[in-house]
Coordinates of N, CA, C and O in Angstrom, one line a residue:
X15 N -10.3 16.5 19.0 CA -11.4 16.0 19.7 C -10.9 15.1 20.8 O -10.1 14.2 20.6
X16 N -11.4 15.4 22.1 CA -11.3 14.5 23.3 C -12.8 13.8 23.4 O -13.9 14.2 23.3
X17 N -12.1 12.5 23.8 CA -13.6 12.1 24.3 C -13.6 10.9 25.3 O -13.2 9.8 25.2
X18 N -14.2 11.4 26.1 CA -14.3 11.1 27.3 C -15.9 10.5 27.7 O -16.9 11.1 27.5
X19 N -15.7 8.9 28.3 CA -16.5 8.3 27.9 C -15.9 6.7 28.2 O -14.9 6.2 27.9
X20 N -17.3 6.1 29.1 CA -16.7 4.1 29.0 C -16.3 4.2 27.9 O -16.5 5.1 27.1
X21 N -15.4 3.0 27.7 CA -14.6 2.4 26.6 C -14.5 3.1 25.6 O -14.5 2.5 24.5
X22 N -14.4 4.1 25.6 CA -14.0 5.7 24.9 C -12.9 5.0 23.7 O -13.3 5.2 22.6
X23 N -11.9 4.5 23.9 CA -10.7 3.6 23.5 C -11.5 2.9 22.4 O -11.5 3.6 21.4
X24 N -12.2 1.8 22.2 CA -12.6 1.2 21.6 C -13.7 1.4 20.6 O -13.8 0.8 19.6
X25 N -14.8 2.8 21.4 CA -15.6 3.1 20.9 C -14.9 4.0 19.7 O -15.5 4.1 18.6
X26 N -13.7 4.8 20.0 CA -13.9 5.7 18.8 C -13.5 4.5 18.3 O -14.3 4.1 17.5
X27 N -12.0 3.3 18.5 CA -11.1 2.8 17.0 C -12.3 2.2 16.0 O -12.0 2.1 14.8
X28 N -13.5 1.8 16.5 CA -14.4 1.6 15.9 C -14.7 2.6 14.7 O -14.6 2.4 13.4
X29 N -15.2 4.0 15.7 CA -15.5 4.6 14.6 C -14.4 4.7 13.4 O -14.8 4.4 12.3
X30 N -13.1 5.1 13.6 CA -12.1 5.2 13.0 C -11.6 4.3 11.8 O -10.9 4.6 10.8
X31 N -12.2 2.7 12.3 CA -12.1 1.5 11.8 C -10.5 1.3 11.2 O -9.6 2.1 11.4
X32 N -10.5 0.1 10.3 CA -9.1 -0.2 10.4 C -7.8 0.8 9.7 O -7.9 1.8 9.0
X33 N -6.7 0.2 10.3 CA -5.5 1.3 9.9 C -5.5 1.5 8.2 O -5.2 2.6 7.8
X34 N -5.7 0.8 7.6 CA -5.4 0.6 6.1 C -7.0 1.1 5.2 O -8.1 0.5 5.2
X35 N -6.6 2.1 4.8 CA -8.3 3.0 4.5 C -8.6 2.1 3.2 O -9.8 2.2 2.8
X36 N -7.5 1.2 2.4 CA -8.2 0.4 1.4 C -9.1 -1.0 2.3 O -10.1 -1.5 1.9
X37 N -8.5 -1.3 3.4 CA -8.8 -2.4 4.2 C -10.3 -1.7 4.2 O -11.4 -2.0 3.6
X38 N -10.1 -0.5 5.2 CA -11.3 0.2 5.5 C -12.5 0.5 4.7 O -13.5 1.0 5.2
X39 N -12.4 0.1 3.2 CA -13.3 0.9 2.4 C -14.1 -1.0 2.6 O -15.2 -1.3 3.0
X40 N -13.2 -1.8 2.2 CA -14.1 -3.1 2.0 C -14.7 -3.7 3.1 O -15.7 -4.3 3.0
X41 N -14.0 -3.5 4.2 CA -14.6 -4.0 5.6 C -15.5 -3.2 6.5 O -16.3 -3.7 7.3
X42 N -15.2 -1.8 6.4 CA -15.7 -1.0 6.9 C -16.3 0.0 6.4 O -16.2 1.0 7.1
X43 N -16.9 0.2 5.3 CA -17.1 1.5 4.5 C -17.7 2.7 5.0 O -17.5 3.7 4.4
X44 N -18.5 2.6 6.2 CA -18.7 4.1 6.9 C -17.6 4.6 7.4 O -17.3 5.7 7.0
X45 N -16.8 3.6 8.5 CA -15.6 4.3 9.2 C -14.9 5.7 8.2 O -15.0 5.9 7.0
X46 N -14.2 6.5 9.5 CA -13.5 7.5 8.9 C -12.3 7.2 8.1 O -12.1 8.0 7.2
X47 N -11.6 6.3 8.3 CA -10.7 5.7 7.3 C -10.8 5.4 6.0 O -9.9 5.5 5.2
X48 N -12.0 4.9 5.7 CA -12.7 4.2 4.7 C -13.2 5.8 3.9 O -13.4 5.9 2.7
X49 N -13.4 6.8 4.9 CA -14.4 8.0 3.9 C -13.4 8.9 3.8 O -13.3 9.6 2.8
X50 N -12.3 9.1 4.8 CA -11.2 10.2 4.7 C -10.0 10.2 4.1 O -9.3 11.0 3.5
X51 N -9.8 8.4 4.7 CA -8.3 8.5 4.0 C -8.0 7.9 2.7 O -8.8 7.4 1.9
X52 N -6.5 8.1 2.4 CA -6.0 7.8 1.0 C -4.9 6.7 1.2 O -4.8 5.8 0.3
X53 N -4.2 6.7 2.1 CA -3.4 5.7 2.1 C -2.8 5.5 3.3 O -3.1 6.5 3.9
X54 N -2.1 4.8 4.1 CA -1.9 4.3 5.1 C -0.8 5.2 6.2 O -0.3 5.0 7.3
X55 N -0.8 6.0 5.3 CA 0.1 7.4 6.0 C -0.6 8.6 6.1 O -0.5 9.2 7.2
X56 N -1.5 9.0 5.1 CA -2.5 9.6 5.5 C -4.2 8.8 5.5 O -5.1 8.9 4.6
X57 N -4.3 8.3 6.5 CA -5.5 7.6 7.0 C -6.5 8.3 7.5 O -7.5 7.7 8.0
X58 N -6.3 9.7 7.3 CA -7.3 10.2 7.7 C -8.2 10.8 9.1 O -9.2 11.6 9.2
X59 N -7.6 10.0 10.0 CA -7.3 9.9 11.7 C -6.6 9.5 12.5 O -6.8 8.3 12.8
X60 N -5.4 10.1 13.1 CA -5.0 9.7 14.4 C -6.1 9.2 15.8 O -6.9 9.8 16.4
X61 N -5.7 7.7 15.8 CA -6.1 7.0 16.9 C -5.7 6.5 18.0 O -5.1 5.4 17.9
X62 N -5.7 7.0 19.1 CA -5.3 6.2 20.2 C -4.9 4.8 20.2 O -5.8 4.2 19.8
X63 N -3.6 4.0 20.6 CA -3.9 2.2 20.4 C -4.3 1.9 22.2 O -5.2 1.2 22.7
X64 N -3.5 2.5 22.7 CA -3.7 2.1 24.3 C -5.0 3.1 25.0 O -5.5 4.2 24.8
X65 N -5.1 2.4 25.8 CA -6.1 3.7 26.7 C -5.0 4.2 27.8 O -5.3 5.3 28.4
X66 N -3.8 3.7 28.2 CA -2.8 4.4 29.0 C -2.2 5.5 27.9 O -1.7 6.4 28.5
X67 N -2.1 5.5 27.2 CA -1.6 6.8 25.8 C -2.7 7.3 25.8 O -2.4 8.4 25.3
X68 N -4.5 7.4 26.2 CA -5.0 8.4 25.6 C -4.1 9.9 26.4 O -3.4 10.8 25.8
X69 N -4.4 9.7 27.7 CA -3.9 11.0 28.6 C -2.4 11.5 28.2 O -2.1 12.7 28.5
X70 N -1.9 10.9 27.8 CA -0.6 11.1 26.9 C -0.5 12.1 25.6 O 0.0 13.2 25.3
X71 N -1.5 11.2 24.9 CA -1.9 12.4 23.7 C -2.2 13.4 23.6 O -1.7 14.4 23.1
X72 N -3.7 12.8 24.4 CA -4.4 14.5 24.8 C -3.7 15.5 25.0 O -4.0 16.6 24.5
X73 N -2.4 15.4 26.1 CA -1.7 16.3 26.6 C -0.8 16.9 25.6 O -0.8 18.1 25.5
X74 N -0.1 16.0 24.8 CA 1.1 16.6 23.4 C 0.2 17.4 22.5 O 0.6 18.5 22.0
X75 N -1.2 16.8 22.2 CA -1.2 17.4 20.7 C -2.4 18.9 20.8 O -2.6 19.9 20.1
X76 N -2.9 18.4 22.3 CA -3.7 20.3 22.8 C -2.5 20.8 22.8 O -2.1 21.5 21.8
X77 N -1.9 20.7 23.7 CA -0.4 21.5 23.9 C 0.3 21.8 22.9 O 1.1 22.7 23.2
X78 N 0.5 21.4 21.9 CA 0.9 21.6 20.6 C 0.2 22.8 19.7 O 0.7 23.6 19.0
X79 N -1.6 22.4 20.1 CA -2.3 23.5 19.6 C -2.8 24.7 20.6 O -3.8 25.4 20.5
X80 N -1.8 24.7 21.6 CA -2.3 26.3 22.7 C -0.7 26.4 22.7 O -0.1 27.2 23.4
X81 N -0.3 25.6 22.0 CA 1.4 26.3 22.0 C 2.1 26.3 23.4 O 2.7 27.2 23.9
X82 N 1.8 24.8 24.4 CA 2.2 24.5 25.7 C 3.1 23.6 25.5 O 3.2 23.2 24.4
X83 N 4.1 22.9 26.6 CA 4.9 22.2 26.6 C 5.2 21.8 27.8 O 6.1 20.9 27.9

């Protein structure tokens, strides 16, 4: 998923809520962390930290999935 959008950065880590999906279940219990993940390695979503890394990402992990480099 790309998303493109003001404060795009903040709006998803929101959705995503915090790194630790146990943190996540008591602080945040909608977030995706809180419903997907299991532990702090698999959390359930990769999230951007910087907004100068989103364009970074985007580019490695499409390209990774159309098999670009």
């Amino acid at each position: 998923m790309e998303i493109r959008a003001e404060n795009s950065v903040q709006a998803f880590r929101e959705l995503c809520g915090p790194h630790d999906p146990e943190i996540a279940k008591i602080l945040r219990p909608k977030t995706l962390r809180a419903r997907f993940g299991s532990d702090k390695v698999r959390n359930g979503v990769h999230c951007t930290d910087l907004p100068d890394d989103g364009v970074l990402e985007v580019e490695f992990f499409f390209g990774l999935l159309f098999n670009r480099k």
